[in-house]
Amino acid sequence: MHRRGIRCTNDLRSHVLHSNHPSTSFARAGSTLSNQSTGREIQEGATRVIAAAARSDVHGWKLPKSPRKQELRLVNAILAQAQLASPSPAIHESRDWTPSEIVEDVDAEVDKEATGSRLPRGAEVGSLIEFRIDGQAIVGIILSEVIRHDKYRVATLNSSGSVVFHSPDWITWSLPRFIGKDHISRCGSGDSLLSSPEVMARVTAIQKMRRFLKQVEDAYNGFTTRLGALYDKVSSSNKDDWSQVTVTEAMELLRLNHPDPRVVAYCVQKHLMAHPRQYLATRHKYFSTQLFHVRPRSHVERYDFVLGMFRTKDARLSSFSENVRRIVASLREQASALDHTTPSSTPTTELEFTGTDRIVIEFLIDSLHDIHSSQLNHYTSLVCALVKDCQLYQGAISSETTRQLLIDIGVFAPWQDFASRRIELGPLRLTADHSRLSAEHDAITSKSLDRIKTSVPSSSPLGPEDFYPSDLLESIRHDFGSLPVYVVDDHGAEELDDGLSIEVDPTDSNRMWLHVHVADPTILLHPSHTFSLRARELTQTMYFHHCSWPMLPSSLVREKFSLGSGLTSGSPQTVLTFSAKIDAAGNIVDYRVRAGVIRNIHILQYDEVDKAMSFAGLRPLHPFGRPDCIPNPQPPSLSQTDAENLRMLDKLVDRVVKRRLRNRNNFSYSNQTAILSVTPKPLPSSALPPSRPVVFRGFPEMSYSVFRGEESDVGSRRIISEAAKLACRVASRFATDRRMMLPRRSVGAPMAPSDSALADLVATRNERGYVNMIDVRAAHIVLPPVEVTTKPKQHWLLGLRAGEGYVKVTSPLRRYADLHAHWQIKHALLHGKPFFKTAEIQAHIDETSPREFNLNAISRAHTLFWNLLYIRRQMDHYARSREEPNPFENLVAEVSNAASFNPISATNQQEVILPALGVTAFLRLERGQKLAWRECVRVKILDISLGRNPRMQVGLK
C-alpha cells in the first residue's frame, strides 16, 4: 500500500470506536446516558436553523469553524442526503462472502425482550454503535430497523449526518441508551424527507456523538505507549502457543487512568482491532464475547523477519522462489498418474527446505488464519508478493492460491481445508493422526480401571485420573429387565448414545410410556477427571471428513459407554433413562427420570429398519451415480414383538408431531442438502512445521448424495429424533419441579413484517409442517437464533410454550453440555439437590455456548469445502471424458435471495440454490439485472473457490 494510503487509512481508523459488551456493563460504572433535550427545545431552534440553511449554498459553501456554522453545515449535509432520489449507502450491500442472513441468523444475538427486533442484545434504537466491514469502521446512532432492497437492515445515523443501512451482524460495539427514546423518536426512521424538528433532532444527536468521539480520540493518543506494551502481557510464554484476551481482561491488565471507563474500553478495543498482526477478533459471536485470539510470538517474529527481507530486498527471497519452482516440478512428476491409488504420504529424501524456506513457509501458513471482516489483513501484500514471485500461478493471488502453493511444495495434503485448522480447535488442528494421544488415554484408562479393582473404600478426594470407584446410584437404579431397547443409528456410527423402549400403560391402553435410555459416562467420570476437563475444552466431538476428534477417548466409549458395548460379554448396561407417558392427543401427561439398567439391547440401522417396516425412509439422489462403497440396506431379522414395538413407536411419534402442528403458526423449514462420505479415515497429513517436502499420492474414495432436509424427518429417523426431543423436555420438567437450574435451549417466535405475512407462509406448510426456506426469506420472516438460558423459555420451533423448557441430555458421549447436565440430574436423584449452583450453571453457559456456535460454524465451512472439492474434481473428470453423460450440462438454479451489487466485479450477484447438487452458489448478473425469488434458470459453473471462504459462482446459460 502507498505510504499516503496508509496514512489515510490510519486517519480513518483513528475514528474507530469500541466499547465493552454489556458484560462490562457501563451502567455499573454509573453512566446512564439519556438525552434530556425536550421537544420544546428542539422546536425552538428548528425553524431558525432550517431557514438559515435554506439560504446557504448546499454545495461547496465554506464557513469558519464556529459552533453556529458547524451546526448549519450539519443541517445541509442531512438535507442533502434526504433530497437524493435514490440515496446510496456508505457500505455496499454485497461483498465476497457467504451470506449469513438466512432463516436462522445464528451470527447475531437477538434481544429476546424486544419483540420483532433482530438487533444484538445490548444494541437498541438510540444506541451509539460501531459496525465494521472489511476493515472499515463506522460509528453512529441507531435510528430504526428496516427492510431495504429485500433485506433486513439497520438504519444508522453517522457523525457526518448520513444514514447508513447495514446488517446487524456487522455491529461490533454498542453503548445503549446514548439517545433517549423521546429524542430518537424525533430523529425520523431513515433517509426520507425530513421535517424541521427531525433535522434539528439529528443535529443535536450528532453533536453529542462528536463530543464523545473527541473524548475517545484524546484519550487514545495518551494511552498509545501503554497499549503498545499489552502484547507482552497477554501473549503466551511459549512462543508457539496462542492465547486469548477479552477487552475487559485487557482493561484490568493495563489499568489505564481515565474518569470514564467507557472511554477506556473504547481505546483498548480500538487498539486490539487495529493490530491483527498480534490480535485476531474471534470469527463468530464477537459482539457478545469481545474476545481476541493472541498470536504466538513466533508468528510476530516471522512476520517481522519476512517484512525485513522485503524492505532490504534480501537475496534470500529470490532463492526461495527458485527453490519452490524446483520442488514443484519434482513433486508434480512424482505424483502424476497416481491419483487413483490409496492415499499415502512419503517424505522426500532428495529434496529439503532451507532454514529461510521453512520460515517463509510457516509465514504463509500463519497468513491463512481467519481474519474477522472487521479487521484489515496485514499479511496480504507480503503474501501476494511472495506467491507472485514464484511465477507459478495466473490471475489474482488469494488464500486459495496460497493453499495451492503449499500443496504443490508438499506441505499441505491435496485435501487440506481451512476450517479444520481454525485456531478455536486448539492443538488438535495440527494433525489428523491422534494415535499418540489415543495411546496416552488408553494408558490412563487401563490404570484407572485397575485401581478400581484393587482399591479399598476410601473417603479421600478423587484425583484427576481416578474414576468413581463404584456406581454411586446403584441402590436406586431401576432394572428394566428384558424390556427390548432399540438402538438405531447410521451405518458406521462412531458412538451409540441412546436407545428406545415402549410400553402400553397398563391402566389406559390409549396411553404409552416411551423410555429413552441414554449412555451413562458419569458412572466413571467425575467433573474434575482429566477426560472430563478435556471434554469441556473440546465441547463436542468434531466429525471431519479426513478424521474425527472424539470428545471422550474412543477406546473408553467403545468398550464401556456406547450402548451395546457389553453385548459380547453379556453384561448389563447402566443408563440414565428419561420416560414420558403420552396420551392419545400427543401430550406428556406424566414423566420419570431414573438411573437404569438395560439388558435386552437391539442395535439396528436406519435404512434397514425402514426397509423391514416399510417406513418412508431417506431416498437420496446420486447426481454422479451411486458409488459401490454405499452398502445396500439388508432388512434385519425382527421378531413379531420387535415389529409391533417399532409400529407403536411410530404411532406415538405421530401423535406428538400432530400435537405440535396444531399450533397454527408453527413451521419447520428445509432445503436440498448434500451428504459426502469419505474413505479411508483418517487421511494422511504432513507434520508441521515441515523440514522437507512430502509426496502425497492417491485420493480418498468419496460418495456424494443429495436429499431434501425434511426427508430426514421420516421413518425410523423421525422416531429417534422425536424421542430425543421428548427426553429433553422431560429433563427440563424434572429440573423445574425441583427448582434446579439446567441450561435450556430457547427459540423465540418468528419476526415478520405483519401477521398476514406469517399467516400466508404458514398456509404453505405440507403435511409434516415444513415450508420452503426460500419462501421464508422472501417474506422477510426471521427466526431468532437459539438462546441458552437457565429459564424454561419458549421454544417456538418445537411448539413449546414458556414454562416447559428444553434441555439437551441425549448425547453425553459427544456433547459436553449433555455430560454436564447428567452430573446435575444424577446428583439430584441421589441427594435431592443439584450438584452445580446457579452461578456455576450460568458460567457453564457463558463458556460453552459461544464455543458450540463456533464449532458448528467450523463444521459447516468444512462440509462446504469438501462438497465443492468433490464437485470440482467431478467437473475435471467429465471435462476429460467425452463418453459419459455430463451431469453439469443441464444445471438449474433456483433464486434464493435478493440481488446485490458486487463493487469488486462491478456486477450484480444473486444467491441461488442448485437442487441437483444440494449446494448454494452465487449467480453473476449484469449490473442492474435481478431475478425474482424462486425463479428457476439454467446455469453453468463459472468458478469454484476453495479458499478461506469456499464458494461457487455460476452464470446464466
PDB file of C-alpha atoms in Angstrom, residues 572-775:
ATOM      1  CA  PRO A 572     -25.972 -55.324  31.574  1.00  0.00           C
ATOM      2  CA  GLN A 573     -25.519 -51.635  30.795  1.00  0.00           C
ATOM      3  CA  THR A 574     -26.120 -48.654  33.062  1.00  0.00           C
ATOM      4  CA  VAL A 575     -28.095 -45.756  31.608  1.00  0.00           C
ATOM      5  CA  LEU A 576     -29.876 -42.567  32.572  1.00  0.00           C
ATOM      6  CA  THR A 577     -33.494 -43.010  31.460  1.00  0.00           C
ATOM      7  CA  PHE A 578     -35.980 -40.264  30.597  1.00  0.00           C
ATOM      8  CA  SER A 579     -39.567 -41.566  30.370  1.00  0.00           C
ATOM      9  CA  ALA A 580     -42.656 -39.794  29.091  1.00  0.00           C
ATOM     10  CA  LYS A 581     -46.265 -41.000  29.174  1.00  0.00           C
ATOM     11  CA  ILE A 582     -48.040 -39.841  26.002  1.00  0.00           C
ATOM     12  CA  ASP A 583     -51.823 -39.704  25.677  1.00  0.00           C
ATOM     13  CA  ALA A 584     -53.910 -40.099  22.521  1.00  0.00           C
ATOM     14  CA  ALA A 585     -53.626 -36.345  21.803  1.00  0.00           C
ATOM     15  CA  GLY A 586     -49.820 -36.366  21.924  1.00  0.00           C
ATOM     16  CA  ASN A 587     -49.493 -34.645  25.311  1.00  0.00           C
ATOM     17  CA  ILE A 588     -46.997 -35.554  28.021  1.00  0.00           C
ATOM     18  CA  VAL A 589     -49.250 -36.487  30.941  1.00  0.00           C
ATOM     19  CA  ASP A 590     -46.561 -37.939  33.203  1.00  0.00           C
ATOM     20  CA  TYR A 591     -42.805 -38.365  33.274  1.00  0.00           C
ATOM     21  CA  ARG A 592     -39.982 -40.054  35.156  1.00  0.00           C
ATOM     22  CA  VAL A 593     -36.213 -39.658  35.300  1.00  0.00           C
ATOM     23  CA  ARG A 594     -34.314 -42.667  36.639  1.00  0.00           C
ATOM     24  CA  ALA A 595     -30.888 -44.202  36.751  1.00  0.00           C
ATOM     25  CA  GLY A 596     -31.432 -47.502  34.984  1.00  0.00           C
ATOM     26  CA  VAL A 597     -30.042 -50.836  33.882  1.00  0.00           C
ATOM     27  CA  ILE A 598     -30.853 -52.317  30.476  1.00  0.00           C
ATOM     28  CA  ARG A 599     -30.143 -55.854  29.308  1.00  0.00           C
ATOM     29  CA  ASN A 600     -32.008 -56.557  26.055  1.00  0.00           C
ATOM     30  CA  ILE A 601     -30.312 -54.286  23.506  1.00  0.00           C
ATOM     31  CA  HIS A 602     -31.012 -54.454  19.746  1.00  0.00           C
ATOM     32  CA  ILE A 603     -28.599 -52.476  17.534  1.00  0.00           C
ATOM     33  CA  LEU A 604     -30.177 -51.531  14.205  1.00  0.00           C
ATOM     34  CA  GLN A 605     -29.573 -49.167  11.303  1.00  0.00           C
ATOM     35  CA  TYR A 606     -31.972 -46.579   9.938  1.00  0.00           C
ATOM     36  CA  ASP A 607     -32.197 -47.840   6.377  1.00  0.00           C
ATOM     37  CA  GLU A 608     -32.554 -51.462   7.480  1.00  0.00           C
ATOM     38  CA  VAL A 609     -35.431 -50.635   9.852  1.00  0.00           C
ATOM     39  CA  ASP A 610     -37.179 -48.521   7.215  1.00  0.00           C
ATOM     40  CA  LYS A 611     -36.940 -51.348   4.715  1.00  0.00           C
ATOM     41  CA  ALA A 612     -38.098 -54.017   7.149  1.00  0.00           C
ATOM     42  CA  MET A 613     -41.015 -51.919   8.448  1.00  0.00           C
ATOM     43  CA  SER A 614     -41.927 -50.353   5.068  1.00  0.00           C
ATOM     44  CA  PHE A 615     -41.391 -46.911   6.593  1.00  0.00           C
ATOM     45  CA  ALA A 616     -40.840 -43.898   4.356  1.00  0.00           C
ATOM     46  CA  GLY A 617     -37.053 -43.736   4.504  1.00  0.00           C
ATOM     47  CA  LEU A 618     -34.354 -41.474   3.196  1.00  0.00           C
ATOM     48  CA  ARG A 619     -34.155 -41.679  -0.602  1.00  0.00           C
ATOM     49  CA  PRO A 620     -31.125 -39.660  -1.662  1.00  0.00           C
ATOM     50  CA  LEU A 621     -30.271 -38.755  -5.238  1.00  0.00           C
ATOM     51  CA  HIS A 622     -26.827 -39.522  -6.642  1.00  0.00           C
ATOM     52  CA  PRO A 623     -26.052 -36.861  -9.268  1.00  0.00           C
ATOM     53  CA  PHE A 624     -22.784 -38.581 -10.205  1.00  0.00           C
ATOM     54  CA  GLY A 625     -24.041 -42.149  -9.928  1.00  0.00           C
ATOM     55  CA  ARG A 626     -24.361 -44.462  -6.953  1.00  0.00           C
ATOM     56  CA  PRO A 627     -20.855 -45.485  -5.876  1.00  0.00           C
ATOM     57  CA  ASP A 628     -20.005 -49.034  -4.935  1.00  0.00           C
ATOM     58  CA  CYS A 629     -18.916 -48.006  -1.425  1.00  0.00           C
ATOM     59  CA  ILE A 630     -22.522 -47.321  -0.341  1.00  0.00           C
ATOM     60  CA  PRO A 631     -23.907 -50.512   1.241  1.00  0.00           C
ATOM     61  CA  ASN A 632     -27.336 -51.765   0.252  1.00  0.00           C
ATOM     62  CA  PRO A 633     -29.595 -51.986   3.320  1.00  0.00           C
ATOM     63  CA  GLN A 634     -30.473 -55.520   4.358  1.00  0.00           C
ATOM     64  CA  PRO A 635     -33.669 -55.955   6.386  1.00  0.00           C
ATOM     65  CA  PRO A 636     -32.793 -57.096   9.918  1.00  0.00           C
ATOM     66  CA  SER A 637     -34.333 -60.185  11.412  1.00  0.00           C
ATOM     67  CA  LEU A 638     -37.134 -58.716  13.527  1.00  0.00           C
ATOM     68  CA  SER A 639     -39.397 -60.783  15.740  1.00  0.00           C
ATOM     69  CA  GLN A 640     -43.119 -60.136  15.808  1.00  0.00           C
ATOM     70  CA  THR A 641     -42.650 -58.372  19.142  1.00  0.00           C
ATOM     71  CA  ASP A 642     -39.917 -56.143  17.723  1.00  0.00           C
ATOM     72  CA  ALA A 643     -42.046 -55.211  14.722  1.00  0.00           C
ATOM     73  CA  GLU A 644     -45.010 -54.386  16.955  1.00  0.00           C
ATOM     74  CA  ASN A 645     -42.850 -52.249  19.236  1.00  0.00           C
ATOM     75  CA  LEU A 646     -41.467 -50.302  16.294  1.00  0.00           C
ATOM     76  CA  ARG A 647     -45.012 -49.699  14.992  1.00  0.00           C
ATOM     77  CA  MET A 648     -46.021 -48.448  18.435  1.00  0.00           C
ATOM     78  CA  LEU A 649     -43.042 -46.109  18.483  1.00  0.00           C
ATOM     79  CA  ASP A 650     -44.052 -44.745  15.088  1.00  0.00           C
ATOM     80  CA  LYS A 651     -47.638 -44.290  16.305  1.00  0.00           C
ATOM     81  CA  LEU A 652     -46.529 -42.475  19.443  1.00  0.00           C
ATOM     82  CA  VAL A 653     -44.260 -40.146  17.496  1.00  0.00           C
ATOM     83  CA  ASP A 654     -47.060 -39.427  15.033  1.00  0.00           C
ATOM     84  CA  ARG A 655     -49.233 -38.267  17.924  1.00  0.00           C
ATOM     85  CA  VAL A 656     -46.551 -35.937  19.200  1.00  0.00           C
ATOM     86  CA  VAL A 657     -45.939 -34.393  15.767  1.00  0.00           C
ATOM     87  CA  LYS A 658     -49.646 -33.830  15.147  1.00  0.00           C
ATOM     88  CA  ARG A 659     -49.908 -32.201  18.566  1.00  0.00           C
ATOM     89  CA  ARG A 660     -47.132 -29.789  17.610  1.00  0.00           C
ATOM     90  CA  LEU A 661     -48.747 -28.953  14.263  1.00  0.00           C
ATOM     91  CA  ARG A 662     -51.985 -27.963  15.954  1.00  0.00           C
ATOM     92  CA  ASN A 663     -50.148 -24.723  16.683  1.00  0.00           C
ATOM     93  CA  ARG A 664     -51.256 -22.923  13.536  1.00  0.00           C
ATOM     94  CA  ASN A 665     -48.232 -20.624  13.437  1.00  0.00           C
ATOM     95  CA  ASN A 666     -45.626 -23.344  13.867  1.00  0.00           C
ATOM     96  CA  PHE A 667     -43.477 -24.480  10.948  1.00  0.00           C
ATOM     97  CA  SER A 668     -40.155 -26.078  10.102  1.00  0.00           C
ATOM     98  CA  TYR A 669     -38.070 -25.363   7.015  1.00  0.00           C
ATOM     99  CA  SER A 670     -35.703 -27.273   4.803  1.00  0.00           C
ATOM    100  CA  ASN A 671     -33.862 -27.296   1.528  1.00  0.00           C
ATOM    101  CA  GLN A 672     -31.713 -29.609  -0.544  1.00  0.00           C
ATOM    102  CA  THR A 673     -28.669 -30.900   1.344  1.00  0.00           C
ATOM    103  CA  ALA A 674     -25.594 -32.729   0.132  1.00  0.00           C
ATOM    104  CA  ILE A 675     -24.039 -35.628   2.040  1.00  0.00           C
ATOM    105  CA  LEU A 676     -20.455 -36.646   1.348  1.00  0.00           C
ATOM    106  CA  SER A 677     -18.765 -39.733   2.735  1.00  0.00           C
ATOM    107  CA  VAL A 678     -15.013 -40.268   2.573  1.00  0.00           C
ATOM    108  CA  THR A 679     -12.884 -43.401   2.939  1.00  0.00           C
ATOM    109  CA  PRO A 680     -10.372 -44.214   4.318  1.00  0.00           C
ATOM    110  CA  LYS A 681     -10.296 -42.277   7.555  1.00  0.00           C
ATOM    111  CA  PRO A 682      -8.100 -40.748   8.894  1.00  0.00           C
ATOM    112  CA  LEU A 683      -6.312 -39.461   5.811  1.00  0.00           C
ATOM    113  CA  PRO A 684      -2.547 -38.876   5.740  1.00  0.00           C
ATOM    114  CA  SER A 685      -1.267 -35.451   6.693  1.00  0.00           C
ATOM    115  CA  SER A 686       2.158 -33.856   6.972  1.00  0.00           C
ATOM    116  CA  ALA A 687       3.895 -32.788  10.142  1.00  0.00           C
ATOM    117  CA  LEU A 688       4.096 -29.043  10.680  1.00  0.00           C
ATOM    118  CA  PRO A 689       6.429 -27.241  10.633  1.00  0.00           C
ATOM    119  CA  PRO A 690       7.926 -29.130   7.679  1.00  0.00           C
ATOM    120  CA  SER A 691      11.607 -30.000   7.312  1.00  0.00           C
ATOM    121  CA  ARG A 692      11.317 -31.456   3.806  1.00  0.00           C
ATOM    122  CA  PRO A 693       8.582 -31.838   1.152  1.00  0.00           C
ATOM    123  CA  VAL A 694       6.120 -34.714   1.358  1.00  0.00           C
ATOM    124  CA  VAL A 695       4.843 -36.627  -1.675  1.00  0.00           C
ATOM    125  CA  PHE A 696       1.098 -37.234  -1.353  1.00  0.00           C
ATOM    126  CA  ARG A 697      -0.187 -39.982  -3.608  1.00  0.00           C
ATOM    127  CA  GLY A 698      -3.723 -41.051  -4.337  1.00  0.00           C
ATOM    128  CA  PHE A 699      -7.019 -39.538  -3.300  1.00  0.00           C
ATOM    129  CA  PRO A 700      -9.769 -40.795  -0.973  1.00  0.00           C
ATOM    130  CA  GLU A 701     -12.831 -42.566  -2.320  1.00  0.00           C
ATOM    131  CA  MET A 702     -15.894 -40.360  -1.994  1.00  0.00           C
ATOM    132  CA  SER A 703     -19.627 -40.759  -2.443  1.00  0.00           C
ATOM    133  CA  TYR A 704     -21.968 -37.813  -2.992  1.00  0.00           C
ATOM    134  CA  SER A 705     -25.711 -37.811  -2.458  1.00  0.00           C
ATOM    135  CA  VAL A 706     -28.419 -35.164  -2.240  1.00  0.00           C
ATOM    136  CA  PHE A 707     -31.679 -35.181  -0.318  1.00  0.00           C
ATOM    137  CA  ARG A 708     -34.256 -32.696   0.872  1.00  0.00           C
ATOM    138  CA  GLY A 709     -33.829 -31.797   4.534  1.00  0.00           C
ATOM    139  CA  GLU A 710     -37.332 -32.800   5.547  1.00  0.00           C
ATOM    140  CA  GLU A 711     -36.727 -36.304   4.180  1.00  0.00           C
ATOM    141  CA  SER A 712     -34.510 -36.939   7.201  1.00  0.00           C
ATOM    142  CA  ASP A 713     -37.607 -36.432   9.339  1.00  0.00           C
ATOM    143  CA  VAL A 714     -39.429 -39.585   8.258  1.00  0.00           C
ATOM    144  CA  GLY A 715     -39.459 -43.268   9.187  1.00  0.00           C
ATOM    145  CA  SER A 716     -37.024 -44.501  11.803  1.00  0.00           C
ATOM    146  CA  ARG A 717     -35.078 -41.230  11.685  1.00  0.00           C
ATOM    147  CA  ARG A 718     -38.190 -39.363  12.758  1.00  0.00           C
ATOM    148  CA  ILE A 719     -38.759 -41.841  15.599  1.00  0.00           C
ATOM    149  CA  ILE A 720     -35.262 -41.314  17.027  1.00  0.00           C
ATOM    150  CA  SER A 721     -35.363 -37.544  16.545  1.00  0.00           C
ATOM    151  CA  GLU A 722     -38.755 -37.054  18.184  1.00  0.00           C
ATOM    152  CA  ALA A 723     -37.899 -39.418  21.049  1.00  0.00           C
ATOM    153  CA  ALA A 724     -34.778 -37.361  21.789  1.00  0.00           C
ATOM    154  CA  LYS A 725     -36.880 -34.179  21.852  1.00  0.00           C
ATOM    155  CA  LEU A 726     -39.265 -35.778  24.340  1.00  0.00           C
ATOM    156  CA  ALA A 727     -36.342 -36.772  26.570  1.00  0.00           C
ATOM    157  CA  CYS A 728     -35.058 -33.206  26.527  1.00  0.00           C
ATOM    158  CA  ARG A 729     -38.498 -31.908  27.501  1.00  0.00           C
ATOM    159  CA  VAL A 730     -38.676 -34.407  30.346  1.00  0.00           C
ATOM    160  CA  ALA A 731     -35.269 -33.285  31.626  1.00  0.00           C
ATOM    161  CA  SER A 732     -36.471 -29.675  31.767  1.00  0.00           C
ATOM    162  CA  ARG A 733     -39.658 -30.657  33.624  1.00  0.00           C
ATOM    163  CA  PHE A 734     -37.576 -32.631  36.100  1.00  0.00           C
ATOM    164  CA  ALA A 735     -35.433 -29.549  36.778  1.00  0.00           C
ATOM    165  CA  THR A 736     -38.415 -27.200  37.023  1.00  0.00           C
ATOM    166  CA  ASP A 737     -40.265 -29.377  39.514  1.00  0.00           C
ATOM    167  CA  ARG A 738     -37.146 -29.496  41.709  1.00  0.00           C
ATOM    168  CA  ARG A 739     -36.298 -25.814  41.270  1.00  0.00           C
ATOM    169  CA  MET A 740     -32.975 -26.885  39.828  1.00  0.00           C
ATOM    170  CA  MET A 741     -31.000 -24.991  37.217  1.00  0.00           C
ATOM    171  CA  LEU A 742     -30.062 -26.586  33.899  1.00  0.00           C
ATOM    172  CA  PRO A 743     -29.013 -24.992  30.582  1.00  0.00           C
ATOM    173  CA  ARG A 744     -32.182 -24.743  28.497  1.00  0.00           C
ATOM    174  CA  ARG A 745     -32.485 -24.083  24.777  1.00  0.00           C
ATOM    175  CA  SER A 746     -34.933 -21.423  23.674  1.00  0.00           C
ATOM    176  CA  VAL A 747     -36.073 -20.059  20.328  1.00  0.00           C
ATOM    177  CA  GLY A 748     -38.437 -17.120  20.184  1.00  0.00           C
ATOM    178  CA  ALA A 749     -41.348 -16.652  17.816  1.00  0.00           C
ATOM    179  CA  PRO A 750     -40.532 -15.605  14.243  1.00  0.00           C
ATOM    180  CA  MET A 751     -40.345 -11.924  13.483  1.00  0.00           C
ATOM    181  CA  ALA A 752     -42.483 -10.997  10.489  1.00  0.00           C
ATOM    182  CA  PRO A 753     -43.333  -7.691   8.772  1.00  0.00           C
ATOM    183  CA  SER A 754     -47.014  -8.360   9.522  1.00  0.00           C
ATOM    184  CA  ASP A 755     -49.354 -11.014  10.895  1.00  0.00           C
ATOM    185  CA  SER A 756     -50.679 -11.621   7.393  1.00  0.00           C
ATOM    186  CA  ALA A 757     -47.175 -12.323   6.046  1.00  0.00           C
ATOM    187  CA  LEU A 758     -46.705 -15.025   8.686  1.00  0.00           C
ATOM    188  CA  ALA A 759     -50.196 -16.444   8.073  1.00  0.00           C
ATOM    189  CA  ASP A 760     -49.556 -16.642   4.324  1.00  0.00           C
ATOM    190  CA  LEU A 761     -46.321 -18.553   4.921  1.00  0.00           C
ATOM    191  CA  VAL A 762     -47.897 -20.981   7.399  1.00  0.00           C
ATOM    192  CA  ALA A 763     -50.627 -21.687   4.842  1.00  0.00           C
ATOM    193  CA  THR A 764     -47.952 -23.278   2.615  1.00  0.00           C
ATOM    194  CA  ARG A 765     -46.994 -25.954   5.184  1.00  0.00           C
ATOM    195  CA  ASN A 766     -47.042 -29.527   3.971  1.00  0.00           C
ATOM    196  CA  GLU A 767     -48.435 -32.432   5.987  1.00  0.00           C
ATOM    197  CA  ARG A 768     -45.204 -32.655   8.015  1.00  0.00           C
ATOM    198  CA  GLY A 769     -45.255 -28.953   8.859  1.00  0.00           C
ATOM    199  CA  TYR A 770     -42.453 -27.903   6.512  1.00  0.00           C
ATOM    200  CA  VAL A 771     -42.223 -24.777   4.373  1.00  0.00           C
ATOM    201  CA  ASN A 772     -39.646 -23.830   1.761  1.00  0.00           C
ATOM    202  CA  MET A 773     -36.730 -21.863   3.213  1.00  0.00           C
ATOM    203  CA  ILE A 774     -36.731 -19.515   0.234  1.00  0.00           C
ATOM    204  CA  ASP A 775     -40.340 -18.586   0.951  1.00  0.00           C
TER     205      ASP A 775
END
